[in-house]
Amino acid sequence: MNVIGFIRDNASLVLAYTGNHIALVLVVLALSLGLWISTGLLISRHERLAGAVIGLGNVIFCIPSISLFGLFMSVPGLGLGRRTATLVLVLYAMMPLVRSVHAGIRSVDGTVVDAGKGMGMTGLQLLLKIQVPMAWPAVFAGIRVTVVLITGIATMATFIGERNLGRLIHQGITRGDAEMIIAGALIVSVIALALDYAMGRMERIIISPGLQVQGGERPRVGA
Amino acid sequence: MNFDTTLFLQALLHRAPGHIAEHLQLVLIPLTLAVLIAMPAGILLTRPAYRRQAERVMSVFNAGQTIPPLAVIALFFPFMGLGYGPAVLALTIYALLPIARNTVAAIASVPEEVKEAARGMGMTPGEIFFRVELPLSIPTIMTGIKTAAVLTVSTAVLAALVGGKGMGAIIFAGIHFFRFELVLAGTLYIGIMAISLERGLALLERKLTPPHLKSARRRGTI
Amino acid sequence: MIQLEQVSKTFRGSRQPAVDRITLRVKQGDICVLVGPSGCGKTTLLRMINRLVEPDDGMITVDGRSIAQMDPPTLRRTIGYVIQQVGLLPHRTIAQNIALVPELLKWPREKTARRVAALLEMMDLDPGEVGHKYPHQLSGGQAQRVGVARALAADPPIMLMDEPFAAVDPIVRVRLQDQLLRLQQTMQKTICFVTHDINEAIKLGDHLVVLKAGRMVQSGTPLDILTQPENDFVLRLLGDDRGVKILDQTRAETLMDPFADAAAQAAANGHRVQAIDPVKIALERMMLMNTDEITVCEGARPVGLLRWNAIKAHVHRISGGAS
Ligand SMILES: Nc1ncnc2c1ncn2[C@@H]1O[C@H](COP(=O)(O)OP(=O)(O)OP(=O)(O)O)[C@@H](O)[C@H]1O
Ligand SMILES: [Mg+2]
């Protein structure tokens, strides 16, 4: 079996698929961060919404990704392709992002917020100077998980027509082409591991040393 | 979108039920294997002699989880061929991390002063483990198992790609033929299986949890 | 000046009021100490002054203005608050923690830096050593001192201090108490100080307020309360050594026999105390010198003679001959 050989022989195809894969991940990530972090902040201030929103995120997260793709592809206006893929992946990112923002803000020690209030901080200052910085390790861990998750699930979008690394695996299986399967699986795995590693390193740089001792627990990665 | 009710009912009542047993096998075998591997491993990693290895071992488990599920299944397929084999192996690997991580976290979070008090009463390390550390850790460990279970129910859908059957067969057929009704029928059963498994494990958890921890959890003070 | 008028607060879900119809006035430049057992409402009372807790009833004014009409953040920036649980921001260094309020007030950077260094020194902490550390790297007592420094940062005219010295060891605690008293002579802040410790209360307070279950049991100067405890509760709070505490609060001149004439003055013996020294100090000297009397001076000039019998009689009279 000659996986390297396969990649070399099909370099332009592999490159195009990898590019597509990463492009999809980036688009989804940009949309998800904007949408779900603001949702997370919103429900931290309106606790009554929190249960419902997080519950919804959990339900979506428990549906197999392939089912979500299958269900949304039949919605008129979505169909096969990039639009459905993006929507489903953004929905998948909801649970880890919203939950980590909410948990991060909620975990901020009440006495610290109290001290901030006592010093005369306004609501916005409390949020920006205390709650967000203190929630940041949890939020960043959530982002890290989301990046890895989206990279993985994006492979499944091949079943609704995305031409990305999932396609190598999918076609490899249908053709019984082991080199193709392994090439696809390897490249996706390397990308996921590299992103996880890079973000792990970043964590140490951008998180205040005053918060690092507590060691944020990472939410899990799903299917 | 025109919903074909007859097709949906036919799928829901005739085609899908046949896959339930297959799917449950795809869930229960990997889950059992994962519990048998990850729990002892997690416990071992909290023992003084192995504590130093904990971080390294956990990062291996973590890496296993970082690799996309489709890739894990695909990587085993060329070596093991069609059938249950690659799917069961991949799903087991997938279920390891939540269980191992929660086991380590649960046991590590037993307060030092509680263990100190137990030592002071003359308990041996074994007694401390079985009478103090383990009972106090059950809720968190069970949470890990529940997480793994729900995760496995949905990931097991992928088994169908490599001939492992299960509910994935009907869902992928739906995708393939653009039949939304099949996807919906299959997904409904996935949901039912996930919820029942979760409920069942929650019931087991209540049986295993020491009474005082139950009320504390209800009040949300843990 | 802080004034509370019939202020009450009952927390939702509890039947007893946490603070029950309290009327209180803290004069400009005074230290008012709130004492009482755990749960008697000290913290709640304090937090109503900076509106972290809103009273159900009654009125609070600061310098004659009702605080209910003021914008809470603005009000709070003029009030330093040392919270009981310290509450340092874990993601900021010690120096950044102290710099918080100056930052909110948009002070220039150099001014803030100078202020931070000065405050750390004032609190007996080495700015070079502690300034760049994070809160989790400090001991409980150090963190508490940083909490005090943070509250003092923008030099607010009013300070609310909730058990600020509870976690420091007795030696440092005495030093910080002395420091607070020394600073207070120049700062002249209006301070509300909460403590469990009756000795600390007597030492620091210009005015004591004894609370029990949300009610004010007694208020007055430390000496008033020591000499005329309202009831058994206050008596127990004062402890078994009330007589000695009184002697610590009584000036030597109040119990001395003034010299009638120059002849008596000339005959004064060699052992002396100052007129404003506490009787307790005079007593200590007398015991050390093994004598029954000591000369009381104003500066170098002898003004009277303090006798052991006079001290004994005083304590006996005050404690009603009971204990
Ligand atoms: N946020 C709150 N909600 C409900 N009850 C409260 C709250 N804060 C305080 N209480 C109750 O009000 C009463 C007074 O509390 P407070 O904190 O003022 O006591 P304290 O005198 O400061 O006690 P300590 O010396 O232990 O600090 C207590 O019975 C307490 O349980
Ligand atoms: Mg208190």
PDB file of N, CA, C and O in Angstrom, chain A residues 1 62-64 66-67 70-71 73-74 76 80 148 152 155-156 159 169 173 178 181-182 185 188-189 192-193 196 218-223, chain B residues 1 62-63 65-71 74-75 77-79 101 147 150-151 154-155 157-158 161 171-172 174-175 178 180 183-184 187 190:
ATOM      1  N   MET A   1       0.830  -1.193   0.000  1.00  0.00           N
ATOM      2  CA  MET A   1       0.000   0.000   0.000  1.00  0.00           C
ATOM      3  C   MET A   1       0.871   1.252   0.000  1.00  0.00           C
ATOM      4  O   MET A   1       1.791   1.355   0.787  1.00  0.00           O
ATOM      5  N   CYS A  62     -27.131  15.514  19.754  1.00  0.00           N
ATOM      6  CA  CYS A  62     -27.311  14.059  19.866  1.00  0.00           C
ATOM      7  C   CYS A  62     -27.833  13.441  18.579  1.00  0.00           C
ATOM      8  O   CYS A  62     -27.856  12.225  18.442  1.00  0.00           O
ATOM      9  N   ILE A  63     -28.292  14.247  17.645  1.00  0.00           N
ATOM     10  CA  ILE A  63     -28.749  13.693  16.370  1.00  0.00           C
ATOM     11  C   ILE A  63     -27.507  13.396  15.533  1.00  0.00           C
ATOM     12  O   ILE A  63     -26.615  14.236  15.430  1.00  0.00           O
ATOM     13  N   PRO A  64     -27.429  12.220  14.937  1.00  0.00           N
ATOM     14  CA  PRO A  64     -26.255  11.921  14.116  1.00  0.00           C
ATOM     15  C   PRO A  64     -26.122  12.984  13.015  1.00  0.00           C
ATOM     16  O   PRO A  64     -27.123  13.429  12.460  1.00  0.00           O
ATOM     17  N   ILE A  66     -25.161  12.806  10.043  1.00  0.00           N
ATOM     18  CA  ILE A  66     -25.643  12.403   8.728  1.00  0.00           C
ATOM     19  C   ILE A  66     -27.165  12.591   8.634  1.00  0.00           C
ATOM     20  O   ILE A  66     -27.694  12.959   7.593  1.00  0.00           O
ATOM     21  N   SER A  67     -27.864  12.390   9.772  1.00  0.00           N
ATOM     22  CA  SER A  67     -29.310  12.603   9.765  1.00  0.00           C
ATOM     23  C   SER A  67     -29.630  14.066   9.540  1.00  0.00           C
ATOM     24  O   SER A  67     -30.543  14.401   8.778  1.00  0.00           O
ATOM     25  N   GLY A  70     -29.212  14.858   6.049  1.00  0.00           N
ATOM     26  CA  GLY A  70     -30.304  14.243   5.297  1.00  0.00           C
ATOM     27  C   GLY A  70     -31.601  15.007   5.454  1.00  0.00           C
ATOM     28  O   GLY A  70     -32.367  15.179   4.501  1.00  0.00           O
ATOM     29  N   LEU A  71     -31.868  15.491   6.679  1.00  0.00           N
ATOM     30  CA  LEU A  71     -33.125  16.193   6.908  1.00  0.00           C
ATOM     31  C   LEU A  71     -33.110  17.562   6.239  1.00  0.00           C
ATOM     32  O   LEU A  71     -34.087  17.951   5.605  1.00  0.00           O
ATOM     33  N   MET A  73     -31.278  18.603   3.709  1.00  0.00           N
ATOM     34  CA  MET A  73     -31.107  18.659   2.259  1.00  0.00           C
ATOM     35  C   MET A  73     -32.468  18.643   1.562  1.00  0.00           C
ATOM     36  O   MET A  73     -32.571  19.073   0.422  1.00  0.00           O
ATOM     37  N   SER A  74     -33.501  18.150   2.265  1.00  0.00           N
ATOM     38  CA  SER A  74     -34.815  18.113   1.624  1.00  0.00           C
ATOM     39  C   SER A  74     -35.595  19.387   1.841  1.00  0.00           C
ATOM     40  O   SER A  74     -36.686  19.543   1.325  1.00  0.00           O
ATOM     41  N   PRO A  76     -36.727  22.904   1.068  1.00  0.00           N
ATOM     42  CA  PRO A  76     -36.649  23.693  -0.169  1.00  0.00           C
ATOM     43  C   PRO A  76     -35.724  24.895   0.030  1.00  0.00           C
ATOM     44  O   PRO A  76     -35.740  25.531   1.079  1.00  0.00           O
ATOM     45  N   LEU A  80     -28.823  19.988  -1.919  1.00  0.00           N
ATOM     46  CA  LEU A  80     -27.472  19.447  -1.781  1.00  0.00           C
ATOM     47  C   LEU A  80     -26.476  20.583  -1.886  1.00  0.00           C
ATOM     48  O   LEU A  80     -26.674  21.505  -2.660  1.00  0.00           O
ATOM     49  N   VAL A 148     -12.151  21.357  16.307  1.00  0.00           N
ATOM     50  CA  VAL A 148     -11.862  19.946  16.037  1.00  0.00           C
ATOM     51  C   VAL A 148     -13.120  19.227  15.554  1.00  0.00           C
ATOM     52  O   VAL A 148     -13.105  18.454  14.596  1.00  0.00           O
ATOM     53  N   GLY A 152     -13.970  17.467  11.842  1.00  0.00           N
ATOM     54  CA  GLY A 152     -14.346  16.063  11.708  1.00  0.00           C
ATOM     55  C   GLY A 152     -15.669  15.896  10.995  1.00  0.00           C
ATOM     56  O   GLY A 152     -15.787  15.113  10.051  1.00  0.00           O
ATOM     57  N   THR A 155     -16.346  16.146   7.170  1.00  0.00           N
ATOM     58  CA  THR A 155     -16.150  14.994   6.274  1.00  0.00           C
ATOM     59  C   THR A 155     -17.489  14.412   5.850  1.00  0.00           C
ATOM     60  O   THR A 155     -17.636  13.938   4.725  1.00  0.00           O
ATOM     61  N   MET A 156     -18.476  14.462   6.765  1.00  0.00           N
ATOM     62  CA  MET A 156     -19.764  13.857   6.463  1.00  0.00           C
ATOM     63  C   MET A 156     -20.540  14.640   5.386  1.00  0.00           C
ATOM     64  O   MET A 156     -21.463  14.110   4.785  1.00  0.00           O
ATOM     65  N   PHE A 159     -21.501  13.474   1.804  1.00  0.00           N
ATOM     66  CA  PHE A 159     -22.693  12.709   1.398  1.00  0.00           C
ATOM     67  C   PHE A 159     -23.781  13.600   0.839  1.00  0.00           C
ATOM     68  O   PHE A 159     -24.744  13.128   0.267  1.00  0.00           O
ATOM     69  N   ILE A 169     -12.491   9.437   1.522  1.00  0.00           N
ATOM     70  CA  ILE A 169     -12.854   8.271   2.323  1.00  0.00           C
ATOM     71  C   ILE A 169     -14.068   7.572   1.708  1.00  0.00           C
ATOM     72  O   ILE A 169     -14.085   6.356   1.502  1.00  0.00           O
ATOM     73  N   ILE A 173     -14.100   3.913   0.020  1.00  0.00           N
ATOM     74  CA  ILE A 173     -14.868   2.778   0.521  1.00  0.00           C
ATOM     75  C   ILE A 173     -15.700   2.161  -0.596  1.00  0.00           C
ATOM     76  O   ILE A 173     -15.709   0.939  -0.784  1.00  0.00           O
ATOM     77  N   ALA A 178      -8.033   1.118  -0.845  1.00  0.00           N
ATOM     78  CA  ALA A 178      -7.487   1.324   0.496  1.00  0.00           C
ATOM     79  C   ALA A 178      -6.598   2.561   0.565  1.00  0.00           C
ATOM     80  O   ALA A 178      -6.654   3.321   1.531  1.00  0.00           O
ATOM     81  N   ILE A 181      -8.734   5.640   0.834  1.00  0.00           N
ATOM     82  CA  ILE A 181      -9.346   5.760   2.164  1.00  0.00           C
ATOM     83  C   ILE A 181      -8.328   6.295   3.152  1.00  0.00           C
ATOM     84  O   ILE A 181      -8.574   7.256   3.879  1.00  0.00           O
ATOM     85  N   ILE A 182      -7.185   5.637   3.169  1.00  0.00           N
ATOM     86  CA  ILE A 182      -6.198   5.995   4.193  1.00  0.00           C
ATOM     87  C   ILE A 182      -5.657   7.393   3.958  1.00  0.00           C
ATOM     88  O   ILE A 182      -5.466   8.158   4.914  1.00  0.00           O
ATOM     89  N   ALA A 185      -8.367   9.706   5.338  1.00  0.00           N
ATOM     90  CA  ALA A 185      -8.451   9.619   6.799  1.00  0.00           C
ATOM     91  C   ALA A 185      -7.222  10.240   7.444  1.00  0.00           C
ATOM     92  O   ALA A 185      -7.327  10.958   8.442  1.00  0.00           O
ATOM     93  N   VAL A 188      -7.234  14.204   7.137  1.00  0.00           N
ATOM     94  CA  VAL A 188      -8.206  14.799   8.073  1.00  0.00           C
ATOM     95  C   VAL A 188      -7.700  14.689   9.513  1.00  0.00           C
ATOM     96  O   VAL A 188      -7.764  15.645  10.291  1.00  0.00           O
ATOM     97  N   SER A 189      -7.190  13.514   9.850  1.00  0.00           N
ATOM     98  CA  SER A 189      -6.728  13.314  11.226  1.00  0.00           C
ATOM     99  C   SER A 189      -5.585  14.246  11.545  1.00  0.00           C
ATOM    100  O   SER A 189      -5.537  14.843  12.627  1.00  0.00           O
ATOM    101  N   ALA A 192      -6.903  17.725  12.081  1.00  0.00           N
ATOM    102  CA  ALA A 192      -7.596  17.849  13.367  1.00  0.00           C
ATOM    103  C   ALA A 192      -6.591  17.872  14.514  1.00  0.00           C
ATOM    104  O   ALA A 192      -6.674  18.716  15.419  1.00  0.00           O
ATOM    105  N   LEU A 193      -5.642  16.950  14.493  1.00  0.00           N
ATOM    106  CA  LEU A 193      -4.649  16.892  15.566  1.00  0.00           C
ATOM    107  C   LEU A 193      -3.804  18.164  15.603  1.00  0.00           C
ATOM    108  O   LEU A 193      -3.515  18.706  16.668  1.00  0.00           O
ATOM    109  N   ASP A 196      -5.815  21.011  17.032  1.00  0.00           N
ATOM    110  CA  ASP A 196      -5.965  20.826  18.471  1.00  0.00           C
ATOM    111  C   ASP A 196      -4.666  21.190  19.184  1.00  0.00           C
ATOM    112  O   ASP A 196      -4.665  21.898  20.184  1.00  0.00           O
ATOM    113  N   ARG A 218     -12.035  20.274  29.495  1.00  0.00           N
ATOM    114  CA  ARG A 218     -12.465  20.396  28.108  1.00  0.00           C
ATOM    115  C   ARG A 218     -13.774  19.652  27.905  1.00  0.00           C
ATOM    116  O   ARG A 218     -13.896  18.503  28.283  1.00  0.00           O
ATOM    117  N   PRO A 219     -14.720  20.316  27.256  1.00  0.00           N
ATOM    118  CA  PRO A 219     -15.936  19.583  26.902  1.00  0.00           C
ATOM    119  C   PRO A 219     -15.584  18.497  25.890  1.00  0.00           C
ATOM    120  O   PRO A 219     -14.544  18.554  25.256  1.00  0.00           O
ATOM    121  N   ARG A 220     -16.472  17.526  25.757  1.00  0.00           N
ATOM    122  CA  ARG A 220     -16.116  16.399  24.915  1.00  0.00           C
ATOM    123  C   ARG A 220     -16.365  16.705  23.432  1.00  0.00           C
ATOM    124  O   ARG A 220     -17.087  17.615  23.072  1.00  0.00           O
ATOM    125  N   VAL A 221     -15.794  15.867  22.608  1.00  0.00           N
ATOM    126  CA  VAL A 221     -15.994  15.969  21.173  1.00  0.00           C
ATOM    127  C   VAL A 221     -17.010  14.914  20.770  1.00  0.00           C
ATOM    128  O   VAL A 221     -17.032  13.819  21.303  1.00  0.00           O
ATOM    129  N   GLY A 222     -17.885  15.253  19.858  1.00  0.00           N
ATOM    130  CA  GLY A 222     -18.921  14.282  19.498  1.00  0.00           C
ATOM    131  C   GLY A 222     -18.848  13.884  18.038  1.00  0.00           C
ATOM    132  O   GLY A 222     -17.905  14.202  17.332  1.00  0.00           O
ATOM    133  N   ALA A 223     -19.877  13.177  17.585  1.00  0.00           N
ATOM    134  CA  ALA A 223     -19.860  12.656  16.223  1.00  0.00           C
ATOM    135  C   ALA A 223     -20.516  13.637  15.284  1.00  0.00           C
ATOM    136  O   ALA A 223     -21.694  13.781  15.270  1.00  0.00           O
TER     137      ALA A 223
ATOM    138  N   MET B   1     -40.732  20.284  -0.864  1.00  0.00           N
ATOM    139  CA  MET B   1     -40.606  19.010  -0.148  1.00  0.00           C
ATOM    140  C   MET B   1     -41.996  18.367  -0.060  1.00  0.00           C
ATOM    141  O   MET B   1     -42.894  18.913   0.581  1.00  0.00           O
ATOM    142  N   ASN B  62      -7.213  11.518  24.392  1.00  0.00           N
ATOM    143  CA  ASN B  62      -7.690  12.754  23.776  1.00  0.00           C
ATOM    144  C   ASN B  62      -7.471  12.749  22.280  1.00  0.00           C
ATOM    145  O   ASN B  62      -8.359  13.128  21.516  1.00  0.00           O
ATOM    146  N   ALA B  63      -6.301  12.324  21.871  1.00  0.00           N
ATOM    147  CA  ALA B  63      -5.990  12.279  20.450  1.00  0.00           C
ATOM    148  C   ALA B  63      -6.949  11.341  19.747  1.00  0.00           C
ATOM    149  O   ALA B  63      -7.440  11.629  18.651  1.00  0.00           O
ATOM    150  N   GLN B  65      -9.894  10.833  20.395  1.00  0.00           N
ATOM    151  CA  GLN B  65     -11.173  11.507  20.222  1.00  0.00           C
ATOM    152  C   GLN B  65     -11.089  12.649  19.207  1.00  0.00           C
ATOM    153  O   GLN B  65     -12.089  13.025  18.618  1.00  0.00           O
ATOM    154  N   THR B  66      -9.897  13.169  19.031  1.00  0.00           N
ATOM    155  CA  THR B  66      -9.737  14.297  18.107  1.00  0.00           C
ATOM    156  C   THR B  66      -9.884  13.854  16.657  1.00  0.00           C
ATOM    157  O   THR B  66     -10.362  14.584  15.813  1.00  0.00           O
ATOM    158  N   ILE B  67      -9.454  12.616  16.374  1.00  0.00           N
ATOM    159  CA  ILE B  67      -9.555  12.118  15.005  1.00  0.00           C
ATOM    160  C   ILE B  67     -11.027  11.929  14.647  1.00  0.00           C
ATOM    161  O   ILE B  67     -11.776  11.328  15.405  1.00  0.00           O
ATOM    162  N   PRO B  68     -11.458  12.451  13.519  1.00  0.00           N
ATOM    163  CA  PRO B  68     -12.875  12.361  13.145  1.00  0.00           C
ATOM    164  C   PRO B  68     -13.352  10.909  13.105  1.00  0.00           C
ATOM    165  O   PRO B  68     -12.607  10.025  12.660  1.00  0.00           O
ATOM    166  N   PRO B  69     -14.581  10.661  13.547  1.00  0.00           N
ATOM    167  CA  PRO B  69     -15.096   9.287  13.603  1.00  0.00           C
ATOM    168  C   PRO B  69     -15.055   8.594  12.244  1.00  0.00           C
ATOM    169  O   PRO B  69     -14.697   7.422  12.152  1.00  0.00           O
ATOM    170  N   LEU B  70     -15.402   9.326  11.200  1.00  0.00           N
ATOM    171  CA  LEU B  70     -15.385   8.705   9.875  1.00  0.00           C
ATOM    172  C   LEU B  70     -13.968   8.233   9.549  1.00  0.00           C
ATOM    173  O   LEU B  70     -13.769   7.149   8.989  1.00  0.00           O
ATOM    174  N   ALA B  71     -12.970   9.021   9.948  1.00  0.00           N
ATOM    175  CA  ALA B  71     -11.587   8.649   9.682  1.00  0.00           C
ATOM    176  C   ALA B  71     -11.186   7.420  10.484  1.00  0.00           C
ATOM    177  O   ALA B  71     -10.487   6.539   9.975  1.00  0.00           O
ATOM    178  N   ALA B  74     -12.731   4.504   8.862  1.00  0.00           N
ATOM    179  CA  ALA B  74     -12.097   4.300   7.564  1.00  0.00           C
ATOM    180  C   ALA B  74     -10.689   3.722   7.702  1.00  0.00           C
ATOM    181  O   ALA B  74     -10.255   2.909   6.886  1.00  0.00           O
ATOM    182  N   LEU B  75      -9.985   4.136   8.757  1.00  0.00           N
ATOM    183  CA  LEU B  75      -8.613   3.652   8.930  1.00  0.00           C
ATOM    184  C   LEU B  75      -8.572   2.159   9.247  1.00  0.00           C
ATOM    185  O   LEU B  75      -7.649   1.460   8.862  1.00  0.00           O
ATOM    186  N   PHE B  77     -10.917  -0.028   8.326  1.00  0.00           N
ATOM    187  CA  PHE B  77     -11.604  -0.793   7.292  1.00  0.00           C
ATOM    188  C   PHE B  77     -10.661  -1.539   6.343  1.00  0.00           C
ATOM    189  O   PHE B  77     -10.836  -2.749   6.116  1.00  0.00           O
ATOM    190  N   PRO B  78      -9.615  -0.875   5.822  1.00  0.00           N
ATOM    191  CA  PRO B  78      -8.749  -1.593   4.873  1.00  0.00           C
ATOM    192  C   PRO B  78      -8.090  -2.822   5.494  1.00  0.00           C
ATOM    193  O   PRO B  78      -7.769  -3.776   4.789  1.00  0.00           O
ATOM    194  N   PHE B  79      -7.878  -2.818   6.802  1.00  0.00           N
ATOM    195  CA  PHE B  79      -7.202  -3.941   7.449  1.00  0.00           C
ATOM    196  C   PHE B  79      -8.168  -5.016   7.903  1.00  0.00           C
ATOM    197  O   PHE B  79      -7.847  -6.186   7.953  1.00  0.00           O
ATOM    198  N   ARG B 101     -11.810  10.011  31.306  1.00  0.00           N
ATOM    199  CA  ARG B 101     -11.619  11.361  31.838  1.00  0.00           C
ATOM    200  C   ARG B 101     -12.482  11.596  33.078  1.00  0.00           C
ATOM    201  O   ARG B 101     -12.022  12.126  34.075  1.00  0.00           O
ATOM    202  N   THR B 147     -22.550   9.925  28.809  1.00  0.00           N
ATOM    203  CA  THR B 147     -22.052  10.710  27.674  1.00  0.00           C
ATOM    204  C   THR B 147     -21.579   9.770  26.570  1.00  0.00           C
ATOM    205  O   THR B 147     -21.938   9.924  25.397  1.00  0.00           O
ATOM    206  N   VAL B 150     -24.602   7.979  24.751  1.00  0.00           N
ATOM    207  CA  VAL B 150     -25.335   8.792  23.789  1.00  0.00           C
ATOM    208  C   VAL B 150     -24.481   9.030  22.540  1.00  0.00           C
ATOM    209  O   VAL B 150     -24.953   8.955  21.401  1.00  0.00           O
ATOM    210  N   LEU B 151     -23.210   9.279  22.782  1.00  0.00           N
ATOM    211  CA  LEU B 151     -22.270   9.495  21.689  1.00  0.00           C
ATOM    212  C   LEU B 151     -22.193   8.269  20.784  1.00  0.00           C
ATOM    213  O   LEU B 151     -22.221   8.363  19.550  1.00  0.00           O
ATOM    214  N   SER B 154     -25.157   7.634  18.377  1.00  0.00           N
ATOM    215  CA  SER B 154     -25.205   8.395  17.125  1.00  0.00           C
ATOM    216  C   SER B 154     -24.014   8.074  16.217  1.00  0.00           C
ATOM    217  O   SER B 154     -24.161   8.048  15.002  1.00  0.00           O
ATOM    218  N   THR B 155     -22.861   7.809  16.797  1.00  0.00           N
ATOM    219  CA  THR B 155     -21.710   7.492  15.937  1.00  0.00           C
ATOM    220  C   THR B 155     -21.875   6.140  15.244  1.00  0.00           C
ATOM    221  O   THR B 155     -21.360   5.922  14.149  1.00  0.00           O
ATOM    222  N   VAL B 157     -24.081   4.999  13.673  1.00  0.00           N
ATOM    223  CA  VAL B 157     -24.715   5.124  12.354  1.00  0.00           C
ATOM    224  C   VAL B 157     -23.684   4.886  11.249  1.00  0.00           C
ATOM    225  O   VAL B 157     -23.986   4.306  10.206  1.00  0.00           O
ATOM    226  N   LEU B 158     -22.441   5.320  11.506  1.00  0.00           N
ATOM    227  CA  LEU B 158     -21.401   5.211  10.485  1.00  0.00           C
ATOM    228  C   LEU B 158     -21.035   3.768  10.147  1.00  0.00           C
ATOM    229  O   LEU B 158     -20.454   3.507   9.097  1.00  0.00           O
ATOM    230  N   LEU B 161     -21.627   2.247   6.755  1.00  0.00           N
ATOM    231  CA  LEU B 161     -20.747   2.529   5.621  1.00  0.00           C
ATOM    232  C   LEU B 161     -19.788   1.398   5.322  1.00  0.00           C
ATOM    233  O   LEU B 161     -19.340   1.225   4.199  1.00  0.00           O
ATOM    234  N   ILE B 171     -30.718   5.196   7.185  1.00  0.00           N
ATOM    235  CA  ILE B 171     -30.456   6.635   7.040  1.00  0.00           C
ATOM    236  C   ILE B 171     -29.636   6.908   5.776  1.00  0.00           C
ATOM    237  O   ILE B 171     -29.951   7.805   4.986  1.00  0.00           O
ATOM    238  N   PHE B 172     -28.596   6.111   5.564  1.00  0.00           N
ATOM    239  CA  PHE B 172     -27.785   6.317   4.365  1.00  0.00           C
ATOM    240  C   PHE B 172     -28.575   6.014   3.097  1.00  0.00           C
ATOM    241  O   PHE B 172     -28.396   6.676   2.070  1.00  0.00           O
ATOM    242  N   GLY B 174     -31.679   6.634   2.761  1.00  0.00           N
ATOM    243  CA  GLY B 174     -32.469   7.850   2.590  1.00  0.00           C
ATOM    244  C   GLY B 174     -31.671   8.940   1.895  1.00  0.00           C
ATOM    245  O   GLY B 174     -32.171   9.617   0.992  1.00  0.00           O
ATOM    246  N   ILE B 175     -30.410   9.110   2.312  1.00  0.00           N
ATOM    247  CA  ILE B 175     -29.551  10.110   1.681  1.00  0.00           C
ATOM    248  C   ILE B 175     -29.335   9.752   0.214  1.00  0.00           C
ATOM    249  O   ILE B 175     -29.448  10.583  -0.684  1.00  0.00           O
ATOM    250  N   PHE B 178     -32.300  10.241  -1.802  1.00  0.00           N
ATOM    251  CA  PHE B 178     -32.930  11.531  -1.564  1.00  0.00           C
ATOM    252  C   PHE B 178     -34.301  11.342  -0.943  1.00  0.00           C
ATOM    253  O   PHE B 178     -35.262  12.016  -1.299  1.00  0.00           O
ATOM    254  N   PHE B 180     -36.057  11.757   2.272  1.00  0.00           N
ATOM    255  CA  PHE B 180     -36.108  12.367   3.565  1.00  0.00           C
ATOM    256  C   PHE B 180     -36.857  11.495   4.588  1.00  0.00           C
ATOM    257  O   PHE B 180     -36.510  11.427   5.764  1.00  0.00           O
ATOM    258  N   VAL B 183     -34.673   8.947   6.284  1.00  0.00           N
ATOM    259  CA  VAL B 183     -33.763   9.580   7.243  1.00  0.00           C
ATOM    260  C   VAL B 183     -34.510   9.856   8.545  1.00  0.00           C
ATOM    261  O   VAL B 183     -34.034   9.548   9.641  1.00  0.00           O
ATOM    262  N   LEU B 184     -35.718  10.417   8.405  1.00  0.00           N
ATOM    263  CA  LEU B 184     -36.498  10.777   9.584  1.00  0.00           C
ATOM    264  C   LEU B 184     -36.836   9.545  10.415  1.00  0.00           C
ATOM    265  O   LEU B 184     -36.665   9.539  11.640  1.00  0.00           O
ATOM    266  N   THR B 187     -33.760   8.294  12.182  1.00  0.00           N
ATOM    267  CA  THR B 187     -33.313   9.222  13.215  1.00  0.00           C
ATOM    268  C   THR B 187     -34.209   9.152  14.450  1.00  0.00           C
ATOM    269  O   THR B 187     -33.734   9.255  15.581  1.00  0.00           O
ATOM    270  N   ILE B 190     -33.034   6.405  16.481  1.00  0.00           N
ATOM    271  CA  ILE B 190     -31.773   6.781  17.144  1.00  0.00           C
ATOM    272  C   ILE B 190     -32.073   7.578  18.410  1.00  0.00           C
ATOM    273  O   ILE B 190     -31.522   7.315  19.484  1.00  0.00           O
TER     274      ILE B 190
END
